PDB file of C-alpha atoms in Angstrom:
ATOM      1  CA  TYR A   1     -24.163 -30.231  51.210  1.00  0.00           C
ATOM      2  CA  SER A   2     -21.522 -30.068  54.190  1.00  0.00           C
ATOM      3  CA  SER A   3     -18.249 -32.000  53.720  1.00  0.00           C
ATOM      4  CA  LEU A   4     -15.966 -33.501  56.224  1.00  0.00           C
ATOM      5  CA  SER A   5     -13.374 -36.140  55.653  1.00  0.00           C
ATOM      6  CA  ILE A   6     -12.389 -38.527  58.936  1.00  0.00           C
ATOM      7  CA  SER A   7      -9.247 -40.715  58.331  1.00  0.00           C
ATOM      8  CA  GLY A   8      -6.872 -42.202  60.489  1.00  0.00           C
ATOM      9  CA  ASN A   9      -3.930 -45.147  59.886  1.00  0.00           C
ATOM     10  CA  VAL A  10      -1.210 -47.039  61.883  1.00  0.00           C
ATOM     11  CA  SER A  11       1.466 -48.607  59.337  1.00  0.00           C
ATOM     12  CA  THR A  12       3.615 -51.345  60.377  1.00  0.00           C
ATOM     13  CA  LEU A  13       6.949 -49.126  60.555  1.00  0.00           C
ATOM     14  CA  GLY A  14       4.721 -47.472  63.405  1.00  0.00           C
ATOM     15  CA  GLN A  15       3.637 -44.237  62.283  1.00  0.00           C
ATOM     16  CA  ILE A  16       0.368 -42.806  63.161  1.00  0.00           C
ATOM     17  CA  GLN A  17      -1.979 -40.399  60.971  1.00  0.00           C
ATOM     18  CA  ALA A  18      -5.307 -38.957  62.363  1.00  0.00           C
ATOM     19  CA  GLN A  19      -6.902 -36.017  60.081  1.00  0.00           C
ATOM     20  CA  VAL A  20     -10.328 -34.178  60.468  1.00  0.00           C
ATOM     21  CA  ARG A  21     -10.699 -32.030  57.581  1.00  0.00           C
ATOM     22  CA  GLY A  22     -13.841 -30.494  56.596  1.00  0.00           C
ATOM     23  CA  ASP A  23     -16.472 -27.506  55.434  1.00  0.00           C
ATOM     24  CA  ILE A  24     -19.556 -27.219  57.889  1.00  0.00           C
ATOM     25  CA  PHE A  25     -22.705 -24.993  57.307  1.00  0.00           C
ATOM     26  CA  SER A  26     -24.933 -24.467  59.677  1.00  0.00           C
ATOM     27  CA  PRO A  27     -28.650 -25.695  58.281  1.00  0.00           C
ATOM     28  CA  GLY A  28     -29.682 -22.150  56.949  1.00  0.00           C
ATOM     29  CA  GLU A  29     -26.217 -21.871  55.251  1.00  0.00           C
ATOM     30  CA  ASP A  30     -25.509 -18.264  57.584  1.00  0.00           C
ATOM     31  CA  TYR A  31     -22.712 -19.746  58.847  1.00  0.00           C
ATOM     32  CA  LEU A  32     -19.802 -21.923  57.808  1.00  0.00           C
ATOM     33  CA  ALA A  33     -16.652 -23.496  59.811  1.00  0.00           C
ATOM     34  CA  LYS A  34     -13.908 -24.479  57.667  1.00  0.00           C
ATOM     35  CA  ILE A  35     -11.846 -26.895  60.177  1.00  0.00           C
ATOM     36  CA  ASP A  36      -8.291 -28.519  59.291  1.00  0.00           C
ATOM     37  CA  PHE A  37      -7.208 -30.542  62.200  1.00  0.00           C
ATOM     38  CA  ARG A  38      -3.943 -33.431  62.015  1.00  0.00           C
ATOM     39  CA  TYR A  39      -1.614 -35.501  64.220  1.00  0.00           C
ATOM     40  CA  LEU A  40       1.012 -37.099  61.791  1.00  0.00           C
ATOM     41  CA  ASP A  41       3.650 -39.366  63.753  1.00  0.00           C
ATOM     42  CA  THR A  42       5.449 -39.760  60.425  1.00  0.00           C
ATOM     43  CA  LYS A  43       8.603 -40.073  58.389  1.00  0.00           C
ATOM     44  CA  ARG A  44       8.700 -37.808  55.205  1.00  0.00           C
ATOM     45  CA  SER A  45      11.323 -36.680  52.752  1.00  0.00           C
ATOM     46  CA  THR A  46      12.275 -33.210  51.333  1.00  0.00           C
ATOM     47  CA  TRP A  47      14.073 -32.234  48.229  1.00  0.00           C
ATOM     48  CA  GLY A  48      15.202 -28.774  49.191  1.00  0.00           C
ATOM     49  CA  LEU A  49      13.896 -25.363  48.087  1.00  0.00           C
ATOM     50  CA  GLY A  50      12.601 -24.653  44.412  1.00  0.00           C
ATOM     51  CA  PRO A  51      11.655 -25.924  41.416  1.00  0.00           C
ATOM     52  CA  LEU A  52      12.127 -29.607  40.860  1.00  0.00           C
ATOM     53  CA  ASP A  53      15.854 -30.864  40.597  1.00  0.00           C
ATOM     54  CA  VAL A  54      16.296 -34.112  38.962  1.00  0.00           C
ATOM     55  CA  GLN A  55      19.896 -33.921  40.300  1.00  0.00           C
ATOM     56  CA  ARG A  56      19.469 -33.208  43.939  1.00  0.00           C
ATOM     57  CA  GLY A  57      19.224 -35.433  46.406  1.00  0.00           C
ATOM     58  CA  GLU A  58      16.443 -36.923  48.670  1.00  0.00           C
ATOM     59  CA  TYR A  59      16.143 -36.063  52.697  1.00  0.00           C
ATOM     60  CA  PRO A  60      14.223 -38.069  54.485  1.00  0.00           C
ATOM     61  CA  MET A  61      13.172 -36.295  57.769  1.00  0.00           C
ATOM     62  CA  GLU A  62      10.832 -37.714  60.816  1.00  0.00           C
ATOM     63  CA  PHE A  63       8.429 -35.726  62.910  1.00  0.00           C
ATOM     64  CA  MET A  64       5.096 -35.045  64.744  1.00  0.00           C
ATOM     65  CA  LEU A  65       3.074 -32.659  63.458  1.00  0.00           C
ATOM     66  CA  SER A  66      -0.158 -31.153  65.641  1.00  0.00           C
ATOM     67  CA  ARG A  67      -2.619 -28.910  63.930  1.00  0.00           C
ATOM     68  CA  VAL A  68      -5.729 -26.715  64.836  1.00  0.00           C
ATOM     69  CA  TYR A  69      -7.116 -24.754  62.117  1.00  0.00           C
ATOM     70  CA  LEU A  70     -10.454 -23.486  63.039  1.00  0.00           C
ATOM     71  CA  THR A  71     -11.870 -21.057  60.535  1.00  0.00           C
ATOM     72  CA  THR A  72     -15.596 -19.676  61.395  1.00  0.00           C
ATOM     73  CA  MET A  73     -17.467 -17.688  58.927  1.00  0.00           C
ATOM     74  CA  ARG A  74     -20.743 -15.740  58.491  1.00  0.00           C
ATOM     75  CA  LYS A  75     -22.717 -15.063  55.258  1.00  0.00           C
ATOM     76  CA  VAL A  76     -22.585 -11.421  54.358  1.00  0.00           C
ATOM     77  CA  SER A  77     -24.324 -11.054  51.165  1.00  0.00           C
ATOM     78  CA  GLY A  78     -25.564 -14.000  48.565  1.00  0.00           C
ATOM     79  CA  SER A  79     -22.815 -16.738  48.448  1.00  0.00           C
ATOM     80  CA  VAL A  80     -20.230 -14.497  50.018  1.00  0.00           C
ATOM     81  CA  TYR A  81     -19.127 -15.508  53.333  1.00  0.00           C
ATOM     82  CA  LEU A  82     -16.226 -13.125  56.050  1.00  0.00           C
ATOM     83  CA  GLY A  83     -14.535 -14.360  58.634  1.00  0.00           C
ATOM     84  CA  LEU A  84     -11.974 -14.844  61.716  1.00  0.00           C
ATOM     85  CA  GLY A  85      -9.319 -18.144  61.614  1.00  0.00           C
ATOM     86  CA  PHE A  86      -7.084 -18.997  64.344  1.00  0.00           C
ATOM     87  CA  HIS A  87      -4.197 -21.903  63.012  1.00  0.00           C
ATOM     88  CA  TYR A  88      -1.453 -23.557  64.743  1.00  0.00           C
ATOM     89  CA  ASP A  89       1.071 -25.846  64.160  1.00  0.00           C
ATOM     90  CA  GLU A  90       3.866 -27.299  65.856  1.00  0.00           C
ATOM     91  CA  PHE A  91       6.366 -29.867  64.231  1.00  0.00           C
ATOM     92  CA  SER A  92       7.879 -31.180  67.134  1.00  0.00           C
ATOM     93  CA  ASP A  93      10.608 -34.279  67.445  1.00  0.00           C
ATOM     94  CA  ILE A  94      11.853 -32.905  63.907  1.00  0.00           C
ATOM     95  CA  VAL A  95      15.082 -35.321  63.030  1.00  0.00           C
ATOM     96  CA  ASP A  96      16.769 -34.459  59.768  1.00  0.00           C
ATOM     97  CA  GLU A  97      18.556 -38.071  59.033  1.00  0.00           C
ATOM     98  CA  ARG A  98      21.459 -36.687  56.868  1.00  0.00           C
ATOM     99  CA  GLY A  99      22.164 -33.540  58.892  1.00  0.00           C
ATOM    100  CA  VAL A 100      22.183 -35.764  62.313  1.00  0.00           C
ATOM    101  CA  LEU A 101      25.177 -37.517  60.378  1.00  0.00           C
ATOM    102  CA  GLY A 102      26.741 -34.429  60.177  1.00  0.00           C
ATOM    103  CA  GLU A 103      25.604 -33.862  56.151  1.00  0.00           C
ATOM    104  CA  SER A 104      25.216 -30.127  54.948  1.00  0.00           C
ATOM    105  CA  THR A 105      21.322 -30.346  54.342  1.00  0.00           C
ATOM    106  CA  PRO A 106      18.796 -27.599  52.936  1.00  0.00           C
ATOM    107  CA  PHE A 107      16.974 -28.064  56.798  1.00  0.00           C
ATOM    108  CA  LEU A 108      20.520 -27.032  58.454  1.00  0.00           C
ATOM    109  CA  GLU A 109      21.002 -24.692  56.046  1.00  0.00           C
ATOM    110  CA  TYR A 110      17.567 -22.905  56.586  1.00  0.00           C
ATOM    111  CA  TYR A 111      18.160 -22.530  60.117  1.00  0.00           C
ATOM    112  CA  GLY A 112      22.035 -22.494  60.351  1.00  0.00           C
ATOM    113  CA  GLY A 113      21.181 -25.585  62.999  1.00  0.00           C
ATOM    114  CA  LEU A 114      18.694 -28.548  63.354  1.00  0.00           C
ATOM    115  CA  PRO A 115      15.802 -27.416  65.457  1.00  0.00           C
ATOM    116  CA  SER A 116      13.892 -30.274  66.895  1.00  0.00           C
ATOM    117  CA  VAL A 117      10.509 -28.172  67.114  1.00  0.00           C
ATOM    118  CA  THR A 118       9.184 -25.104  65.134  1.00  0.00           C
ATOM    119  CA  ARG A 119       5.801 -23.409  65.994  1.00  0.00           C
ATOM    120  CA  ALA A 120       3.671 -21.088  64.287  1.00  0.00           C
ATOM    121  CA  VAL A 121       0.383 -19.746  65.679  1.00  0.00           C
ATOM    122  CA  GLY A 122      -1.346 -16.924  64.211  1.00  0.00           C
ATOM    123  CA  VAL A 123      -4.693 -15.590  63.166  1.00  0.00           C
ATOM    124  CA  SER A 124      -6.592 -15.127  59.776  1.00  0.00           C
ATOM    125  CA  ILE A 125      -9.052 -13.146  57.864  1.00  0.00           C
ATOM    126  CA  ASN A 126     -10.701 -14.480  55.286  1.00  0.00           C
ATOM    127  CA  LEU A 127     -13.113 -13.690  52.252  1.00  0.00           C
ATOM    128  CA  LEU A 128     -15.177 -16.666  50.543  1.00  0.00           C
ATOM    129  CA  ALA A 129     -17.691 -16.868  47.663  1.00  0.00           C
ATOM    130  CA  ASP A 130     -19.276 -19.860  46.604  1.00  0.00           C
ATOM    131  CA  THR A 131     -21.732 -20.680  44.427  1.00  0.00           C
ATOM    132  CA  ARG A 132     -21.273 -24.493  44.263  1.00  0.00           C
ATOM    133  CA  ASP A 133     -23.562 -27.055  43.578  1.00  0.00           C
ATOM    134  CA  ASN A 134     -21.505 -29.802  45.563  1.00  0.00           C
ATOM    135  CA  MET A 135     -18.602 -29.255  46.955  1.00  0.00           C
ATOM    136  CA  VAL A 136     -17.745 -33.543  46.761  1.00  0.00           C
ATOM    137  CA  ASN A 137     -18.696 -33.567  43.051  1.00  0.00           C
ATOM    138  CA  THR A 138     -19.037 -30.128  41.377  1.00  0.00           C
ATOM    139  CA  GLN A 139     -21.395 -29.620  38.198  1.00  0.00           C
ATOM    140  CA  LYS A 140     -21.519 -26.070  38.504  1.00  0.00           C
ATOM    141  CA  GLY A 141     -20.904 -22.666  39.914  1.00  0.00           C
ATOM    142  CA  TYR A 142     -17.418 -21.409  40.666  1.00  0.00           C
ATOM    143  CA  TYR A 143     -15.719 -20.879  44.286  1.00  0.00           C
ATOM    144  CA  LEU A 144     -13.269 -17.812  45.138  1.00  0.00           C
ATOM    145  CA  ASN A 145     -11.194 -18.024  48.458  1.00  0.00           C
ATOM    146  CA  TRP A 146      -8.983 -15.288  50.060  1.00  0.00           C
ATOM    147  CA  SER A 147      -7.074 -15.767  53.247  1.00  0.00           C
ATOM    148  CA  PHE A 148      -4.593 -13.711  54.778  1.00  0.00           C
ATOM    149  CA  ARG A 149      -2.426 -15.093  58.001  1.00  0.00           C
ATOM    150  CA  ASP A 150      -0.645 -13.736  60.256  1.00  0.00           C
ATOM    151  CA  TYR A 151       1.596 -15.764  62.631  1.00  0.00           C
ATOM    152  CA  LEU A 152       2.610 -13.593  65.507  1.00  0.00           C
ATOM    153  CA  ASP A 153       5.866 -14.440  68.047  1.00  0.00           C
ATOM    154  CA  SER A 154       3.956 -13.195  70.797  1.00  0.00           C
ATOM    155  CA  PHE A 155       1.087 -16.107  70.065  1.00  0.00           C
ATOM    156  CA  GLY A 156       4.039 -18.315  70.363  1.00  0.00           C
ATOM    157  CA  SER A 157       5.160 -18.625  67.049  1.00  0.00           C
ATOM    158  CA  ASP A 158       8.686 -18.721  66.259  1.00  0.00           C
ATOM    159  CA  SER A 159       8.574 -15.817  64.348  1.00  0.00           C
ATOM    160  CA  ASN A 160       6.584 -13.039  62.850  1.00  0.00           C
ATOM    161  CA  TRP A 161       5.814 -14.094  59.601  1.00  0.00           C
ATOM    162  CA  GLN A 162       2.406 -14.104  56.774  1.00  0.00           C
ATOM    163  CA  GLU A 163       0.981 -16.431  54.591  1.00  0.00           C
ATOM    164  CA  LEU A 164      -1.446 -15.600  51.746  1.00  0.00           C
ATOM    165  CA  LEU A 165      -3.410 -17.919  49.996  1.00  0.00           C
ATOM    166  CA  VAL A 166      -5.675 -16.697  47.162  1.00  0.00           C
ATOM    167  CA  GLU A 167      -8.099 -19.727  45.213  1.00  0.00           C
ATOM    168  CA  ALA A 168     -10.070 -20.075  42.579  1.00  0.00           C
ATOM    169  CA  ARG A 169     -12.491 -22.800  41.007  1.00  0.00           C
ATOM    170  CA  VAL A 170     -14.638 -22.967  37.638  1.00  0.00           C
ATOM    171  CA  TYR A 171     -16.598 -25.719  36.345  1.00  0.00           C
ATOM    172  CA  PRO A 172     -17.918 -25.192  32.587  1.00  0.00           C
ATOM    173  CA  HIS A 173     -19.421 -27.662  30.803  1.00  0.00           C
ATOM    174  CA  VAL A 174     -17.883 -29.042  27.200  1.00  0.00           C
ATOM    175  CA  PRO A 175     -20.112 -29.171  25.570  1.00  0.00           C
ATOM    176  CA  SER A 176     -21.877 -26.769  26.529  1.00  0.00           C
ATOM    177  CA  GLN A 177     -25.314 -28.919  26.757  1.00  0.00           C
ATOM    178  CA  SER A 178     -23.280 -32.207  27.914  1.00  0.00           C
ATOM    179  CA  LYS A 179     -22.794 -33.262  31.373  1.00  0.00           C
ATOM    180  CA  ASN A 180     -19.309 -33.277  30.924  1.00  0.00           C
ATOM    181  CA  VAL A 181     -17.529 -30.903  32.895  1.00  0.00           C
ATOM    182  CA  LEU A 182     -13.968 -29.086  32.311  1.00  0.00           C
ATOM    183  CA  ALA A 183     -12.859 -28.040  35.763  1.00  0.00           C
ATOM    184  CA  PHE A 184     -10.314 -25.475  36.653  1.00  0.00           C
ATOM    185  CA  TRP A 185      -8.352 -24.611  39.723  1.00  0.00           C
ATOM    186  CA  LEU A 186      -5.959 -22.356  40.432  1.00  0.00           C
ATOM    187  CA  TYR A 187      -4.579 -20.928  43.586  1.00  0.00           C
ATOM    188  CA  GLY A 188      -1.665 -18.956  44.967  1.00  0.00           C
ATOM    189  CA  TRP A 189       0.381 -19.643  48.306  1.00  0.00           C
ATOM    190  CA  MET A 190       2.809 -16.854  49.246  1.00  0.00           C
ATOM    191  CA  THR A 191       4.890 -16.576  52.411  1.00  0.00           C
ATOM    192  CA  TYR A 192       6.125 -12.929  53.656  1.00  0.00           C
ATOM    193  CA  GLY A 193       9.557 -13.308  56.269  1.00  0.00           C
ATOM    194  CA  LYS A 194      11.124 -16.417  57.388  1.00  0.00           C
ATOM    195  CA  ALA A 195       8.055 -18.977  57.798  1.00  0.00           C
ATOM    196  CA  PRO A 196       9.310 -22.355  59.387  1.00  0.00           C
ATOM    197  CA  TYR A 197      10.498 -24.374  56.800  1.00  0.00           C
ATOM    198  CA  LEU A 198       8.054 -27.611  56.920  1.00  0.00           C
ATOM    199  CA  ASN A 199       5.376 -24.776  56.763  1.00  0.00           C
ATOM    200  CA  LEU A 200       6.507 -23.139  53.628  1.00  0.00           C
ATOM    201  CA  PRO A 201       4.304 -24.021  50.683  1.00  0.00           C
ATOM    202  CA  SER A 202       4.754 -27.235  48.854  1.00  0.00           C
ATOM    203  CA  ASN A 203       3.121 -29.784  46.756  1.00  0.00           C
ATOM    204  CA  GLY A 204       0.341 -32.277  47.892  1.00  0.00           C
ATOM    205  CA  TRP A 205       0.229 -30.138  51.058  1.00  0.00           C
ATOM    206  CA  ASP A 206      -3.070 -28.145  50.313  1.00  0.00           C
ATOM    207  CA  THR A 207      -6.000 -28.599  52.846  1.00  0.00           C
ATOM    208  CA  TYR A 208      -7.217 -31.815  51.405  1.00  0.00           C
ATOM    209  CA  GLY A 209      -3.706 -33.070  50.007  1.00  0.00           C
ATOM    210  CA  ARG A 210      -4.564 -33.567  46.832  1.00  0.00           C
ATOM    211  CA  GLY A 211      -3.017 -31.519  44.412  1.00  0.00           C
ATOM    212  CA  SER A 212       0.435 -32.080  42.137  1.00  0.00           C
ATOM    213  CA  ARG A 213      -0.962 -35.517  41.516  1.00  0.00           C
ATOM    214  CA  GLY A 214       1.847 -37.227  39.675  1.00  0.00           C
ATOM    215  CA  TYR A 215       4.384 -36.169  42.642  1.00  0.00           C
ATOM    216  CA  LEU A 216       4.827 -36.848  45.992  1.00  0.00           C
ATOM    217  CA  ALA A 217       3.794 -34.658  48.651  1.00  0.00           C
ATOM    218  CA  GLY A 218       6.871 -32.150  49.559  1.00  0.00           C
ATOM    219  CA  ARG A 219       8.645 -33.036  46.220  1.00  0.00           C
ATOM    220  CA  ILE A 220       8.714 -29.140  45.381  1.00  0.00           C
ATOM    221  CA  ARG A 221       8.808 -26.909  48.392  1.00  0.00           C
ATOM    222  CA  GLY A 222       9.563 -22.998  48.227  1.00  0.00           C
ATOM    223  CA  ALA A 223       8.813 -19.567  49.826  1.00  0.00           C
ATOM    224  CA  ASN A 224       6.030 -18.902  46.934  1.00  0.00           C
ATOM    225  CA  GLN A 225       3.900 -21.426  44.939  1.00  0.00           C
ATOM    226  CA  ILE A 226       1.316 -20.702  41.934  1.00  0.00           C
ATOM    227  CA  TYR A 227      -0.629 -23.621  41.054  1.00  0.00           C
ATOM    228  CA  LEU A 228      -2.900 -24.271  38.258  1.00  0.00           C
ATOM    229  CA  GLU A 229      -4.734 -27.424  37.057  1.00  0.00           C
ATOM    230  CA  SER A 230      -7.376 -28.475  34.549  1.00  0.00           C
ATOM    231  CA  GLU A 231      -9.548 -31.660  34.545  1.00  0.00           C
ATOM    232  CA  TYR A 232     -11.955 -33.106  32.152  1.00  0.00           C
ATOM    233  CA  ARG A 233     -14.716 -35.590  33.630  1.00  0.00           C
ATOM    234  CA  TRP A 234     -17.250 -37.773  32.073  1.00  0.00           C
ATOM    235  CA  SER A 235     -19.644 -40.268  32.560  1.00  0.00           C
ATOM    236  CA  LEU A 236     -18.987 -43.965  31.151  1.00  0.00           C
ATOM    237  CA  THR A 237     -22.226 -45.539  31.752  1.00  0.00           C
ATOM    238  CA  LYS A 238     -25.526 -44.065  31.211  1.00  0.00           C
ATOM    239  CA  ASN A 239     -26.156 -44.297  34.843  1.00  0.00           C
ATOM    240  CA  GLY A 240     -23.402 -42.581  36.422  1.00  0.00           C
ATOM    241  CA  LEU A 241     -21.823 -46.018  38.136  1.00  0.00           C
ATOM    242  CA  TRP A 242     -18.544 -45.592  35.911  1.00  0.00           C
ATOM    243  CA  GLY A 243     -16.678 -42.360  35.084  1.00  0.00           C
ATOM    244  CA  ALA A 244     -13.335 -41.152  33.996  1.00  0.00           C
ATOM    245  CA  VAL A 245     -11.079 -38.358  34.107  1.00  0.00           C
ATOM    246  CA  VAL A 246      -8.193 -36.632  31.978  1.00  0.00           C
ATOM    247  CA  PHE A 247      -5.804 -33.663  34.187  1.00  0.00           C
ATOM    248  CA  VAL A 248      -2.958 -31.843  33.544  1.00  0.00           C
ATOM    249  CA  ASN A 249      -1.336 -29.548  36.428  1.00  0.00           C
ATOM    250  CA  GLY A 250       1.919 -27.306  36.692  1.00  0.00           C
ATOM    251  CA  VAL A 251       2.907 -25.627  39.869  1.00  0.00           C
ATOM    252  CA  SER A 252       5.649 -22.746  39.556  1.00  0.00           C
ATOM    253  CA  THR A 253       7.865 -22.061  42.477  1.00  0.00           C
ATOM    254  CA  THR A 254       9.910 -19.519  43.105  1.00  0.00           C
ATOM    255  CA  ASP A 255      14.130 -19.771  43.256  1.00  0.00           C
ATOM    256  CA  PRO A 256      15.385 -19.272  46.948  1.00  0.00           C
ATOM    257  CA  VAL A 257      18.210 -16.942  45.972  1.00  0.00           C
ATOM    258  CA  THR A 258      16.483 -14.982  43.371  1.00  0.00           C
ATOM    259  CA  GLY A 259      12.909 -15.213  44.701  1.00  0.00           C
ATOM    260  CA  ILE A 260      11.715 -15.033  40.981  1.00  0.00           C
ATOM    261  CA  PHE A 261       9.311 -17.544  39.489  1.00  0.00           C
ATOM    262  CA  SER A 262      11.136 -20.062  37.289  1.00  0.00           C
ATOM    263  CA  ARG A 263       9.827 -23.113  35.476  1.00  0.00           C
ATOM    264  CA  VAL A 264       6.812 -25.304  35.694  1.00  0.00           C
ATOM    265  CA  ASP A 265       6.538 -28.733  37.273  1.00  0.00           C
ATOM    266  CA  HIS A 266       4.053 -30.117  35.228  1.00  0.00           C
ATOM    267  CA  GLY A 267       2.252 -33.356  35.740  1.00  0.00           C
ATOM    268  CA  ALA A 268      -0.898 -35.282  33.967  1.00  0.00           C
ATOM    269  CA  GLY A 269      -2.652 -38.284  34.106  1.00  0.00           C
ATOM    270  CA  ILE A 270      -5.839 -40.263  33.869  1.00  0.00           C
ATOM    271  CA  GLY A 271      -8.222 -42.011  36.180  1.00  0.00           C
ATOM    272  CA  LEU A 272     -11.555 -43.685  37.000  1.00  0.00           C
ATOM    273  CA  ARG A 273     -14.723 -43.140  38.919  1.00  0.00           C
ATOM    274  CA  ILE A 274     -16.975 -45.365  40.323  1.00  0.00           C
ATOM    275  CA  LYS A 275     -20.171 -43.842  42.153  1.00  0.00           C
ATOM    276  CA  PHE A 276     -19.955 -44.316  45.825  1.00  0.00           C
ATOM    277  CA  ASN A 277     -23.280 -42.642  46.848  1.00  0.00           C
ATOM    278  CA  LYS A 278     -25.732 -41.865  44.210  1.00  0.00           C
ATOM    279  CA  HIS A 279     -27.614 -38.956  46.545  1.00  0.00           C
ATOM    280  CA  THR A 280     -24.282 -36.876  47.412  1.00  0.00           C
ATOM    281  CA  ALA A 281     -22.749 -37.889  43.760  1.00  0.00           C
ATOM    282  CA  THR A 282     -19.855 -38.777  45.714  1.00  0.00           C
ATOM    283  CA  ASN A 283     -17.275 -40.908  43.587  1.00  0.00           C
ATOM    284  CA  LEU A 284     -14.110 -43.160  44.478  1.00  0.00           C
ATOM    285  CA  GLY A 285     -11.553 -42.081  42.223  1.00  0.00           C
ATOM    286  CA  LEU A 286      -8.326 -43.930  41.534  1.00  0.00           C
ATOM    287  CA  ASP A 287      -6.213 -42.037  38.931  1.00  0.00           C
ATOM    288  CA  TYR A 288      -2.504 -42.439  38.018  1.00  0.00           C
ATOM    289  CA  GLY A 289      -0.210 -39.517  37.168  1.00  0.00           C
ATOM    290  CA  TRP A 290       2.776 -38.476  35.051  1.00  0.00           C
ATOM    291  CA  GLY A 291       5.341 -35.662  36.563  1.00  0.00           C
ATOM    292  CA  ARG A 292       9.029 -34.684  35.460  1.00  0.00           C
ATOM    293  CA  GLY A 293      11.895 -36.764  36.434  1.00  0.00           C
ATOM    294  CA  ASP A 294      10.402 -40.070  36.219  1.00  0.00           C
ATOM    295  CA  SER A 295       8.306 -39.555  39.164  1.00  0.00           C
ATOM    296  CA  ASN A 296       5.042 -41.310  38.678  1.00  0.00           C
ATOM    297  CA  GLY A 297       2.068 -43.038  41.351  1.00  0.00           C
ATOM    298  CA  PHE A 298      -1.713 -44.103  42.078  1.00  0.00           C
ATOM    299  CA  PHE A 299      -3.596 -41.514  43.964  1.00  0.00           C
ATOM    300  CA  LEU A 300      -6.578 -42.687  45.446  1.00  0.00           C
ATOM    301  CA  GLY A 301      -9.455 -40.297  47.024  1.00  0.00           C
ATOM    302  CA  MET A 302     -13.175 -40.218  48.000  1.00  0.00           C
ATOM    303  CA  SER A 303     -15.333 -37.156  46.075  1.00  0.00           C
ATOM    304  CA  GLU A 304     -13.358 -34.900  43.310  1.00  0.00           C
ATOM    305  CA  VAL A 305      -9.823 -33.719  43.459  1.00  0.00           C
ATOM    306  CA  PHE A 306     -11.892 -29.994  43.277  1.00  0.00           C
TER     307      PHE A 306
END
């Protein structure tokens, strides 16, 4: 199956979000298009760079994001795809609320000023191996993805910098003869050169915004991140209408001064699953997660997290 997620909302405070994300295969699965289009007119906080520090303050920011990511890939052998991508991010109307009041903030310190617009435009080379039986609720197979992105000032970027994303997912059954899945998700997100502050690796800013349950999106940000999650999934009823999950996760982020990976910021939680479409095995998921520093919350999503 192909997978496509379309969402949009307008809040009572005037925030607007519209997003289209997905993996679309050609009928014969010889070609794959990966898309990530977003328009966000929103207000979101940041907490500086590096591992989570519960003593570090919150820095509210407003911005508009226009994103166009398009990657086209061709099958080269078996379940292996190779392709090229185009990536465009523009953060505009940026307001660092504490910065404009004269305070020293991580955003101001990163730039030595308060830019209102940042732009990243680049191209990528991508390699994918995907044997999953179902992208929205995988029961078997594996997923391996490698993407190297080069952002160039000649294309319109603020500066020349690079980004590397490496990802792996596996789905063993435990016990081996049961339908219960013990899923694992590992990814590394690295930057080289000076990436725009809001483009830096950040929890909850993966393609579908599903990582690091237990934390607000953007709570942990840095030049490099490594993320690992494991989730155990099982049915509560014989017909599969109701299910449950338990999960643990952890993210390690480089220190902005030393550049060294340090403490792991961990999270954990539980969740319910309701079968939304039995033909595609799509589930509606409601999870509750906990993180460090009294971080917690509910997380709602259509399809499994990974």
